[in-house]
Short mmCIF file of C-alpha atoms and ligand atoms in Angstrom, two decimals:
data_model
loop_
_atom_site.label_atom_id
_atom_site.label_comp_id
_atom_site.label_asym_id
_atom_site.label_seq_id
_atom_site.Cartn_x
_atom_site.Cartn_y
_atom_site.Cartn_z
CA MET A 221 0.00 0.00 0.00
CA LYS A 222 1.30 3.41 -0.92
CA THR A 223 1.20 6.27 1.52
CA GLU A 224 -1.24 9.16 1.60
CA LYS A 225 1.53 11.43 0.30
CA THR A 226 1.04 9.85 -3.12
CA THR A 227 -2.40 11.47 -3.42
CA THR A 228 -2.29 13.28 -6.72
CA ARG A 229 -2.74 17.01 -6.95
CA ARG A 230 -5.69 16.41 -9.27
CA GLU A 231 -7.40 14.13 -6.78
CA PHE A 232 -6.73 16.53 -3.92
CA LEU A 233 -8.10 19.47 -5.87
CA GLY A 234 -11.07 17.37 -6.83
CA GLY A 235 -11.83 16.88 -3.14
CA VAL A 236 -11.45 20.58 -2.41
CA ALA A 237 -13.71 21.45 -5.33
CA ALA A 238 -16.32 19.04 -4.02
CA LEU A 239 -16.27 20.74 -0.65
CA GLY A 240 -16.54 24.13 -2.34
CA ALA A 241 -19.56 22.88 -4.23
CA LEU A 242 -21.13 21.94 -0.92
CA GLY A 243 -20.97 25.54 0.18
CA LEU A 244 -18.55 24.83 3.02
CA THR A 245 -17.13 28.24 3.58
CA GLY A 246 -16.37 28.31 7.26
CA HIS A 247 -18.78 28.01 10.15
CA PRO A 248 -20.47 30.47 12.44
CA GLY A 249 -18.82 29.07 15.56
CA PHE A 250 -19.77 28.22 19.10
CA ALA A 251 -20.88 31.66 20.26
CA TRP A 252 -23.30 31.95 17.39
CA GLY A 253 -24.56 28.46 18.23
CA GLN A 254 -25.52 29.44 21.76
CA GLU A 255 -27.15 32.62 20.57
CA SER A 256 -29.13 30.65 18.04
CA ALA A 257 -30.38 28.18 20.63
CA ARG A 258 -32.01 31.02 22.50
CA LYS A 259 -33.72 32.37 19.41
CA GLY A 260 -34.63 29.02 17.88
CA SER A 261 -32.19 27.17 15.75
CA ARG A 262 -31.49 27.24 12.08
CA PRO A 263 -30.33 24.21 10.16
CA ALA A 264 -26.72 23.24 10.91
CA SER A 265 -26.49 21.50 7.59
CA LYS A 266 -27.13 21.98 3.91
CA LEU A 267 -27.25 18.78 1.96
CA PRO A 268 -24.86 18.45 -0.97
CA ALA A 269 -26.11 17.39 -4.39
CA ARG A 270 -25.82 13.78 -5.46
CA GLY A 271 -22.95 13.67 -7.91
CA GLU A 272 -21.12 11.12 -9.98
CA PHE A 273 -18.12 9.52 -8.30
CA VAL A 274 -15.75 6.66 -8.88
CA ILE A 275 -13.76 5.35 -5.94
CA ARG A 276 -10.58 3.84 -7.38
CA ASN A 277 -8.20 1.13 -6.13
CA ALA A 278 -9.83 0.38 -2.79
CA TYR A 279 -10.23 -2.87 -0.89
CA VAL A 280 -13.97 -3.29 -1.51
CA MET A 281 -16.00 -5.47 0.84
CA THR A 282 -19.28 -5.74 -1.00
CA MET A 283 -21.01 -7.79 1.75
CA ASP A 284 -22.81 -9.44 -1.15
CA SER A 285 -22.37 -13.19 -0.77
CA ALA A 286 -22.06 -13.75 -4.52
CA THR A 287 -19.31 -11.14 -5.00
CA GLY A 288 -17.38 -11.12 -1.72
CA ASP A 289 -14.30 -8.93 -1.34
CA LEU A 290 -12.59 -7.23 -4.28
CA PRO A 291 -9.03 -6.00 -3.60
CA GLY A 292 -7.87 -3.10 -5.79
CA ALA A 293 -11.39 -2.44 -7.05
CA ASP A 294 -13.54 0.54 -7.98
CA VAL A 295 -17.07 1.64 -7.08
CA HIS A 296 -18.96 3.84 -9.54
CA VAL A 297 -21.83 5.92 -8.15
CA LYS A 298 -24.16 8.14 -10.15
CA HIS A 299 -27.09 10.21 -8.85
CA GLY A 300 -27.34 8.05 -5.75
CA ASP A 301 -27.22 4.69 -7.53
CA ILE A 302 -24.40 2.18 -7.45
CA VAL A 303 -23.69 1.78 -11.16
CA GLU A 304 -20.94 -0.82 -11.02
CA VAL A 305 -18.44 -2.47 -8.67
CA GLY A 306 -15.29 -4.04 -10.11
CA LYS A 307 -11.78 -3.52 -11.40
CA GLU A 308 -10.71 -0.66 -13.69
CA LEU A 309 -14.22 0.59 -14.33
CA ARG A 310 -14.84 3.02 -17.13
CA ALA A 311 -16.43 6.12 -15.67
CA PRO A 312 -15.70 9.12 -17.86
CA GLY A 313 -16.78 12.36 -16.28
CA ALA A 314 -17.03 10.92 -12.79
CA GLN A 315 -15.16 12.64 -9.98
CA VAL A 316 -12.32 10.35 -8.91
CA ILE A 317 -11.93 9.50 -5.22
CA ASP A 318 -8.63 7.85 -4.34
CA GLY A 319 -9.38 4.56 -2.58
CA ARG A 320 -5.78 3.47 -1.99
CA GLY A 321 -5.30 2.36 1.60
CA MET A 322 -9.05 2.39 2.15
CA ILE A 323 -11.55 -0.35 2.90
CA VAL A 324 -14.85 0.46 1.21
CA LEU A 325 -17.93 -1.23 2.61
CA PRO A 326 -21.66 -0.59 2.97
CA GLY A 327 -22.63 1.99 5.58
CA PHE A 328 -23.60 0.51 8.94
CA VAL A 329 -27.28 -0.18 9.52
CA GLU A 330 -28.39 0.73 13.04
CA THR A 331 -31.65 -0.90 14.12
CA HIS A 332 -33.00 0.67 17.39
CA TRP A 333 -32.02 4.03 18.83
CA HIS A 334 -33.86 6.54 21.01
CA MET A 335 -32.15 9.38 19.23
CA TRP A 336 -33.78 12.16 21.26
CA ASN A 337 -31.94 10.68 24.28
CA THR A 338 -28.63 11.89 22.87
CA LEU A 339 -29.42 15.19 24.55
CA LEU A 340 -29.02 13.15 27.77
CA ARG A 341 -25.73 11.51 26.80
CA SER A 342 -24.03 9.71 29.71
CA MET A 343 -26.68 10.97 32.15
CA SER A 344 -27.74 7.61 33.60
CA GLY A 345 -26.50 8.06 37.14
CA ASP A 346 -25.21 5.89 39.95
CA LYS A 347 -28.26 5.80 42.23
CA ARG A 348 -31.64 4.18 41.61
CA GLU A 349 -33.43 7.54 41.34
CA HIS A 350 -30.90 8.69 38.74
CA GLY A 351 -30.89 5.48 36.70
CA TYR A 352 -31.71 5.50 33.02
CA PHE A 353 -35.49 5.09 33.26
CA PRO A 354 -36.21 7.80 35.89
CA THR A 355 -33.76 10.16 34.19
CA ALA A 356 -35.31 9.74 30.74
CA ALA A 357 -38.83 10.02 32.18
CA SER A 358 -38.19 13.08 34.38
CA LEU A 359 -36.30 15.03 31.74
CA GLY A 360 -38.34 13.74 28.79
CA LYS A 361 -41.52 15.17 30.34
CA VAL A 362 -40.16 18.73 30.16
CA PHE A 363 -38.77 18.43 26.62
CA ALA A 364 -40.01 20.99 24.12
CA PRO A 365 -40.22 20.03 20.43
CA GLU A 366 -36.99 21.95 19.84
CA ASP A 367 -35.21 19.71 22.37
CA MET A 368 -36.27 16.63 20.40
CA TYR A 369 -34.79 18.31 17.34
CA GLN A 370 -31.52 19.07 19.13
CA GLY A 371 -31.09 15.56 20.57
CA THR A 372 -31.90 13.82 17.31
CA ARG A 373 -29.75 16.16 15.21
CA LEU A 374 -26.76 15.49 17.48
CA ALA A 375 -27.44 11.75 17.26
CA ALA A 376 -27.66 11.84 13.47
CA ALA A 377 -24.41 13.81 13.28
CA GLU A 378 -22.72 11.23 15.49
CA ALA A 379 -24.17 8.39 13.42
CA LEU A 380 -22.77 9.79 10.19
CA ASN A 381 -19.43 10.48 11.80
CA CYS A 382 -19.25 6.83 12.95
CA GLY A 383 -20.17 5.41 9.53
CA ILE A 384 -23.81 4.64 10.36
CA THR A 385 -25.87 5.49 7.28
CA PHE A 386 -29.22 4.03 8.41
CA VAL A 387 -30.84 4.61 11.80
CA HIS A 388 -33.98 3.25 13.40
CA ASP A 389 -35.13 6.30 15.34
CA TRP A 390 -37.31 4.82 18.09
CA CYS A 391 -39.03 8.05 19.12
CA HIS A 392 -40.75 7.41 22.45
CA ASN A 393 -41.46 10.96 23.51
CA ILE A 394 -44.04 12.32 21.08
CA ARG A 395 -45.94 14.71 23.33
CA GLY A 396 -47.81 16.31 20.43
CA ALA A 397 -47.70 16.55 16.65
CA GLU A 398 -44.94 19.16 16.74
CA TYR A 399 -42.61 16.74 18.59
CA ALA A 400 -42.67 14.24 15.74
CA GLU A 401 -42.29 17.09 13.25
CA ALA A 402 -39.21 18.44 15.06
CA ASP A 403 -37.59 15.03 15.31
CA LEU A 404 -38.22 14.32 11.65
CA ARG A 405 -36.84 17.71 10.66
CA ALA A 406 -33.53 16.79 12.29
CA LEU A 407 -33.39 13.51 10.35
CA ARG A 408 -34.24 15.23 7.08
CA GLU A 409 -31.69 18.02 7.48
CA THR A 410 -28.81 15.64 8.13
CA GLY A 411 -29.56 13.50 5.07
CA ILE A 412 -29.41 10.19 6.92
CA ARG A 413 -31.49 7.18 5.87
CA GLY A 414 -33.75 5.52 8.40
CA ARG A 415 -37.02 4.48 9.89
CA PHE A 416 -38.85 6.83 12.23
CA SER A 417 -40.93 4.84 14.71
CA TYR A 418 -43.74 6.77 16.34
CA GLY A 419 -43.96 6.18 20.09
CA ALA A 420 -45.84 7.21 23.22
CA PRO A 421 -44.59 10.15 25.26
CA GLN A 422 -42.63 9.48 28.46
CA GLY A 423 -45.05 8.95 31.35
CA HIS A 424 -48.02 8.07 29.10
CA PRO A 425 -50.61 5.91 30.93
CA ALA A 426 -50.29 2.30 29.73
CA THR A 427 -54.06 1.94 29.44
CA GLU A 428 -54.35 4.84 26.97
CA THR A 429 -53.45 4.60 23.31
CA ILE A 430 -51.03 6.96 21.64
CA ASP A 431 -52.63 9.68 19.51
CA LEU A 432 -53.73 7.34 16.73
CA ALA A 433 -55.26 10.20 14.73
CA ASP A 434 -51.88 11.92 14.71
CA LEU A 435 -50.18 8.70 13.63
CA GLU A 436 -52.68 8.37 10.76
CA ARG A 437 -52.15 12.00 9.76
CA LEU A 438 -48.39 11.47 9.65
CA HIS A 439 -48.88 8.34 7.58
CA ARG A 440 -51.17 10.20 5.18
CA ASP A 441 -48.74 13.11 4.80
CA TRP A 442 -45.62 10.94 4.82
CA LYS A 443 -44.43 12.07 1.41
CA SER A 444 -43.67 15.50 2.84
CA HIS A 445 -41.57 13.95 5.64
CA SER A 446 -39.80 11.12 3.84
CA ASN A 447 -36.97 13.20 2.34
CA GLU A 448 -37.35 11.57 -1.08
CA GLU A 449 -38.01 8.17 0.49
CA LEU A 450 -34.90 8.17 2.65
CA LEU A 451 -37.18 7.90 5.68
CA ALA A 452 -39.95 5.40 6.42
CA LEU A 453 -42.59 5.40 9.15
CA GLY A 454 -43.13 2.70 11.78
CA LEU A 455 -44.76 2.15 15.17
CA ALA A 456 -42.65 2.20 18.34
CA TRP A 457 -45.04 -0.09 20.18
CA ARG A 458 -44.95 -0.11 23.97
CA GLY A 459 -45.91 -3.76 24.01
CA ALA A 460 -48.83 -5.63 25.38
CA PHE A 461 -48.16 -5.67 29.08
CA THR A 462 -48.88 -3.20 31.84
CA ASP A 463 -48.14 -5.81 34.48
CA PRO A 464 -45.31 -8.22 33.72
CA LYS A 465 -46.77 -10.68 36.25
CA THR A 466 -50.22 -11.08 34.74
CA MET A 467 -49.19 -10.37 31.15
CA ILE A 468 -52.71 -9.73 29.91
CA PRO A 469 -52.58 -7.55 26.80
CA THR A 470 -54.33 -4.21 27.27
CA ASP A 471 -57.00 -2.90 24.90
CA ALA A 472 -54.74 0.08 24.17
CA ALA A 473 -51.93 -2.23 23.07
CA ARG A 474 -54.23 -4.12 20.71
CA LYS A 475 -55.60 -0.91 19.21
CA GLU A 476 -52.12 0.45 18.53
CA PHE A 477 -50.92 -2.83 17.04
CA ASP A 478 -54.01 -3.15 14.83
CA ALA A 479 -53.71 0.46 13.66
CA ALA A 480 -50.12 -0.09 12.53
CA ARG A 481 -51.04 -3.30 10.73
CA ARG A 482 -53.98 -1.59 9.02
CA LEU A 483 -51.69 1.20 7.81
CA GLY A 484 -49.06 -1.31 6.67
CA MET A 485 -46.47 0.05 9.11
CA PRO A 486 -43.66 -2.04 10.58
CA ILE A 487 -43.83 -2.48 14.36
CA SER A 488 -41.05 -2.63 16.94
CA VAL A 489 -41.26 -3.61 20.61
CA HIS A 490 -39.00 -4.04 23.67
CA VAL A 491 -39.38 -7.50 25.11
CA SER A 492 -37.98 -9.85 27.78
CA ASN A 493 -35.21 -7.48 28.77
CA ALA A 494 -35.13 -8.61 32.41
CA ARG A 495 -35.61 -11.84 34.31
CA ALA A 496 -38.93 -10.46 35.65
CA ARG A 497 -40.13 -10.02 32.07
CA ALA A 498 -39.28 -13.53 30.92
CA GLY A 499 -42.15 -15.17 29.07
CA GLN A 500 -43.26 -12.09 27.16
CA ILE A 501 -42.39 -13.55 23.77
CA GLY A 502 -44.52 -16.60 24.53
CA VAL A 503 -47.49 -14.32 25.19
CA LEU A 504 -46.83 -12.27 22.04
CA ALA A 505 -46.77 -15.51 20.04
CA LYS A 506 -50.00 -16.76 21.64
CA GLU A 507 -51.78 -13.47 20.95
CA SER A 508 -50.57 -13.35 17.30
CA PHE A 509 -48.41 -10.29 17.94
CA LEU A 510 -45.39 -11.66 16.06
CA GLY A 511 -44.53 -11.53 12.37
CA LYS A 512 -41.98 -10.40 9.80
CA ASP A 513 -43.17 -6.84 10.41
CA VAL A 514 -42.59 -7.02 14.19
CA GLN A 515 -39.04 -6.35 15.39
CA LEU A 516 -38.15 -7.61 18.88
CA ILE A 517 -35.73 -5.51 20.94
CA HIS A 518 -33.41 -7.11 23.55
CA ALA A 519 -35.15 -10.52 23.75
CA ILE A 520 -32.62 -11.67 26.33
CA TRP A 521 -34.64 -13.85 28.74
CA VAL A 522 -36.00 -16.38 26.27
CA THR A 523 -36.73 -20.08 26.18
CA PRO A 524 -35.99 -22.48 23.29
CA ASP A 525 -39.75 -22.65 22.62
CA GLU A 526 -39.93 -18.86 22.34
CA ILE A 527 -36.99 -18.81 19.92
CA ARG A 528 -38.79 -21.39 17.79
CA SER A 529 -41.92 -19.24 17.70
CA VAL A 530 -39.89 -16.15 16.71
CA ALA A 531 -38.26 -18.15 13.91
CA ALA A 532 -41.61 -19.49 12.73
CA ALA A 533 -43.15 -16.00 12.70
CA GLY A 534 -40.12 -14.43 10.97
CA SER A 535 -39.72 -11.61 13.48
CA PRO A 536 -36.27 -9.97 13.37
CA VAL A 537 -34.39 -9.29 16.59
CA THR A 538 -32.05 -6.48 17.57
CA PHE A 539 -29.35 -6.45 20.24
CA SER A 540 -27.70 -3.36 21.75
CA PRO A 541 -24.85 -4.92 23.72
CA TYR A 542 -23.60 -1.75 25.38
CA THR A 543 -26.93 -0.78 26.94
CA GLU A 544 -27.81 -4.40 27.75
CA LEU A 545 -24.52 -4.83 29.59
CA ARG A 546 -24.43 -1.36 31.17
CA ILE A 547 -27.94 -1.47 32.64
CA GLY A 548 -27.68 -5.09 33.70
CA PHE A 549 -30.35 -6.61 31.44
CA GLY A 550 -28.04 -9.53 30.74
CA PHE A 551 -26.13 -10.94 27.80
CA PRO A 552 -27.41 -10.81 24.22
CA ALA A 553 -28.56 -14.25 23.06
CA THR A 554 -26.91 -13.79 19.65
CA GLY A 555 -25.82 -17.38 19.12
CA GLU A 556 -29.20 -18.90 20.02
CA PHE A 557 -31.12 -16.67 17.61
CA LEU A 558 -28.60 -17.05 14.78
CA ALA A 559 -28.69 -20.83 15.16
CA ALA A 560 -32.46 -20.68 14.67
CA GLY A 561 -32.03 -18.70 11.42
CA ILE A 562 -33.49 -15.50 12.86
CA THR A 563 -32.43 -12.17 11.33
CA ILE A 564 -30.44 -10.04 13.77
CA GLY A 565 -29.57 -6.35 13.65
CA LEU A 566 -27.26 -4.37 15.94
CA SER A 567 -28.25 -1.22 17.76
CA VAL A 568 -27.18 1.75 19.85
CA ASP A 569 -30.42 1.97 21.93
CA THR A 570 -29.54 5.07 23.97
CA THR A 571 -26.36 7.05 24.47
CA ALA A 572 -27.73 8.02 27.91
CA LEU A 573 -26.40 4.53 28.79
CA SER A 574 -23.95 3.56 26.06
CA GLY A 575 -22.22 6.94 25.95
CA ASN A 576 -21.58 6.81 22.24
CA ALA A 577 -22.81 5.30 18.99
CA ASP A 578 -19.62 3.49 18.00
CA MET A 579 -20.75 0.62 15.72
CA PHE A 580 -17.22 -0.79 15.61
CA ALA A 581 -17.33 -1.20 19.39
CA ILE A 582 -20.85 -2.66 19.20
CA MET A 583 -19.65 -5.30 16.73
CA LYS A 584 -16.70 -6.12 18.94
CA ALA A 585 -18.91 -6.45 22.03
CA ILE A 586 -21.37 -8.74 20.25
CA GLN A 587 -18.53 -11.02 19.16
CA ASN A 588 -16.71 -11.01 22.46
CA VAL A 589 -19.78 -11.64 24.61
CA GLU A 590 -20.86 -14.53 22.40
CA ASN A 591 -17.43 -16.14 22.37
CA ALA A 592 -17.07 -15.70 26.14
CA LYS A 593 -20.53 -17.17 26.84
CA SER A 594 -19.83 -20.19 24.68
CA GLU A 595 -16.19 -20.49 25.82
CA ASN A 596 -15.29 -20.77 22.15
CA GLU A 597 -12.78 -18.57 20.31
CA PHE A 598 -14.40 -19.45 16.98
CA LYS A 599 -18.11 -19.14 17.82
CA LEU A 600 -18.97 -15.84 16.15
CA PRO A 601 -16.54 -14.93 13.35
CA ALA A 602 -15.75 -11.28 12.58
CA ARG A 603 -17.21 -11.49 9.09
CA ARG A 604 -20.52 -12.77 10.44
CA VAL A 605 -20.64 -9.82 12.86
CA LEU A 606 -19.93 -7.46 9.98
CA GLU A 607 -22.91 -8.96 8.15
CA LEU A 608 -25.13 -8.18 11.16
CA ALA A 609 -24.00 -4.54 11.02
CA THR A 610 -24.67 -4.25 7.27
CA ILE A 611 -26.71 -6.59 5.06
CA GLU A 612 -28.45 -8.50 7.82
CA GLY A 613 -29.31 -5.31 9.69
CA ALA A 614 -30.78 -4.01 6.41
CA ARG A 615 -32.80 -7.22 6.07
CA SER A 616 -34.09 -6.82 9.62
CA MET A 617 -35.32 -3.33 8.71
CA GLY A 618 -36.80 -4.45 5.37
CA VAL A 619 -34.44 -2.25 3.32
CA ASP A 620 -32.03 -4.89 1.98
CA ASP A 621 -33.42 -4.36 -1.54
CA ARG A 622 -31.95 -0.84 -1.42
CA VAL A 623 -28.93 -0.87 0.92
CA GLY A 624 -26.75 -3.13 3.09
CA SER A 625 -24.42 -4.37 0.34
CA LEU A 626 -22.52 -2.83 -2.58
CA LYS A 627 -24.25 -4.07 -5.68
CA PRO A 628 -25.29 -2.39 -8.95
CA GLY A 629 -28.81 -1.05 -8.67
CA LYS A 630 -28.69 -0.47 -4.93
CA ARG A 631 -28.56 3.00 -3.47
CA ALA A 632 -25.10 4.33 -2.66
CA ASP A 633 -24.78 4.12 1.14
CA LEU A 634 -21.12 3.36 1.74
CA ILE A 635 -18.14 4.23 3.89
CA MET A 636 -14.38 4.36 3.43
CA VAL A 637 -12.20 3.31 6.35
CA ASN A 638 -8.60 4.56 6.33
CA THR A 639 -6.31 1.64 7.11
CA ARG A 640 -3.23 3.83 7.31
CA GLU A 641 -4.05 5.10 10.77
CA VAL A 642 -1.92 4.02 13.70
CA ASN A 643 -4.56 1.70 15.22
CA LEU A 644 -5.25 -0.02 11.88
CA GLY A 645 -1.81 -0.56 10.39
CA VAL A 646 -0.78 -3.14 9.24
CA PHE A 647 -3.26 -4.37 6.65
CA SER A 648 -3.96 -7.97 7.65
CA GLU A 649 -7.44 -9.52 7.69
CA PRO A 650 -9.98 -6.82 6.82
CA ALA A 651 -13.07 -8.23 8.59
CA HIS A 652 -11.04 -8.71 11.77
CA MET A 653 -9.51 -5.25 11.40
CA LEU A 654 -12.96 -3.65 11.21
CA VAL A 655 -14.47 -5.58 14.13
CA GLU A 656 -11.46 -5.64 16.43
CA ALA A 657 -9.28 -2.62 15.60
CA ALA A 658 -11.24 0.11 13.82
CA GLN A 659 -12.75 3.19 15.49
CA PRO A 660 -15.06 5.96 14.25
CA SER A 661 -12.04 8.24 13.79
CA ASN A 662 -10.86 5.90 11.02
CA VAL A 663 -13.99 6.60 8.96
CA ASP A 664 -12.64 8.80 6.20
CA THR A 665 -15.67 9.10 3.94
CA VAL A 666 -19.40 8.51 4.33
CA MET A 667 -21.89 8.52 1.48
CA VAL A 668 -25.67 8.32 1.92
CA ASP A 669 -27.85 7.97 -1.17
CA GLY A 670 -24.95 9.25 -3.26
CA ARG A 671 -24.34 12.33 -1.13
CA ILE A 672 -20.89 12.71 0.45
CA LEU A 673 -21.64 13.58 4.08
CA LYS A 674 -18.15 12.92 5.48
CA ARG A 675 -14.89 13.39 3.61
CA ARG A 676 -11.29 13.17 4.80
CA GLY A 677 -12.51 12.58 8.33
CA ARG A 678 -14.79 15.61 8.57
CA LEU A 679 -18.53 15.95 8.24
CA THR A 680 -19.13 17.94 5.07
CA ALA A 681 -22.65 19.20 5.57
CA ILE A 682 -23.11 19.44 9.34
CA ASP A 683 -21.65 22.21 11.43
CA VAL A 684 -20.44 20.23 14.44
CA GLU A 685 -19.71 23.22 16.67
CA GLN A 686 -23.15 24.65 16.06
CA THR A 687 -24.81 21.26 16.58
CA VAL A 688 -23.02 20.57 19.87
CA GLY A 689 -23.34 24.18 21.06
CA GLU A 690 -27.09 24.34 20.50
CA ALA A 691 -27.63 20.89 22.02
CA SER A 692 -25.66 21.92 25.12
CA ALA A 693 -27.78 25.03 25.52
CA ALA A 694 -30.95 22.96 25.07
CA LEU A 695 -29.86 20.47 27.74
CA ALA A 696 -29.06 23.26 30.20
CA ALA A 697 -32.59 24.63 29.73
CA VAL A 698 -34.16 21.17 30.07
CA ARG A 699 -32.29 20.52 33.33
CA LYS A 700 -33.38 23.88 34.66
CA ARG A 701 -37.04 23.25 33.84
CA ALA A 702 -36.89 19.81 35.45
CA GLY A 703 -34.92 21.05 38.49
CA TRP A 704 -32.40 18.30 37.70
CA TRP A 705 -29.00 19.09 39.14
ZN1 LIG B 843 -34.67 0.79 23.61
#
């Protein structure tokens, strides 16, 4: 591998020109950011146009089982589509991106994340009354729509910086129509792909449904929110149980579930995340609450019978190892579900517990926990974990026809990882390097739907100082309103 110094002047200037075309002429800075938060924010990003690019001479991991890895290969992207993947592609007129020293792979697919919680990063405290659930509930209740916007925008910026190109925004604090609107605005402005799942506000009585009329309205008007179909709408279902002991589904739960099914919306639910909630999957199966359209979150305390019923129904599962470990839910049952042929995605869940949204670390935790549990060095190979973070995650979200692998005809969601950094040299076994050694700082370039949103290690369209400054001001105001010190 040649060094970065061999970057040609033409290629370098090409990169600079691209940034110029994005309108990146400095940033207003931190002071402006705080001022803006008081007045109401303005977008911290302006999305670049989808261009025509060819990434040359990269180590391309297509994550497509038929194609596999292609060393020294090119990826040609035009107007958001992957045109071709292969060696020495003809792409006259395309802007050339030097791929030497880079691993190119599909962007990571994140599958369950309370993005608004990013305003509460690392705020789950050390006493029961300051644990994750009371903290999110107490502060969530005093959130204004603008705070939802600030938390989700910061989360989306972090996602893109880490190489996550798809998020499942599990929005469980919709206190009125304007809350969903604000959250969606943040997703749209950042240009990320994802599913927005509509959820109950914090503190909502379990016996009352969410505002189903508002959910229907959003569904009806979805075209105006979808950002040219980058975003889809789902239901963040609270689940069937008010009392984990009796486990009798409430009328409200049934109404919400039926409404989502009637509207053709995918459903997602937290389940069996503690010993006291064991048996929930069995009840969901009995009550016909499972299916390909119903994603199960955590699913840690499960029996072999329950796993069989999940497999039979086709429900995908998502694990968020850092929150599951940090809060003491238990260990992800990755091996058991994979052995049953169940589709698994990986997730952040909440940075109030996990601290960050590092998908490299999530992959590493999933592998290490599984190998430790099974006392087997070879139980969960790195490449399999990488599949969970890309193509299988996409399958679990029902978007594998569009993203999750690098294949002609799919949309161009991809990342470039710089292997010349000190924690990644030397180039050895790429799947192992990504799962065991790589960090978000190694993500050189991120493309979503053909738009370059990170280049040479910097976000191109998001003003980070403004985003962090405004979020900090929003959190200070939230804490004040809640009397939370
Ligand atoms: Zn969750």
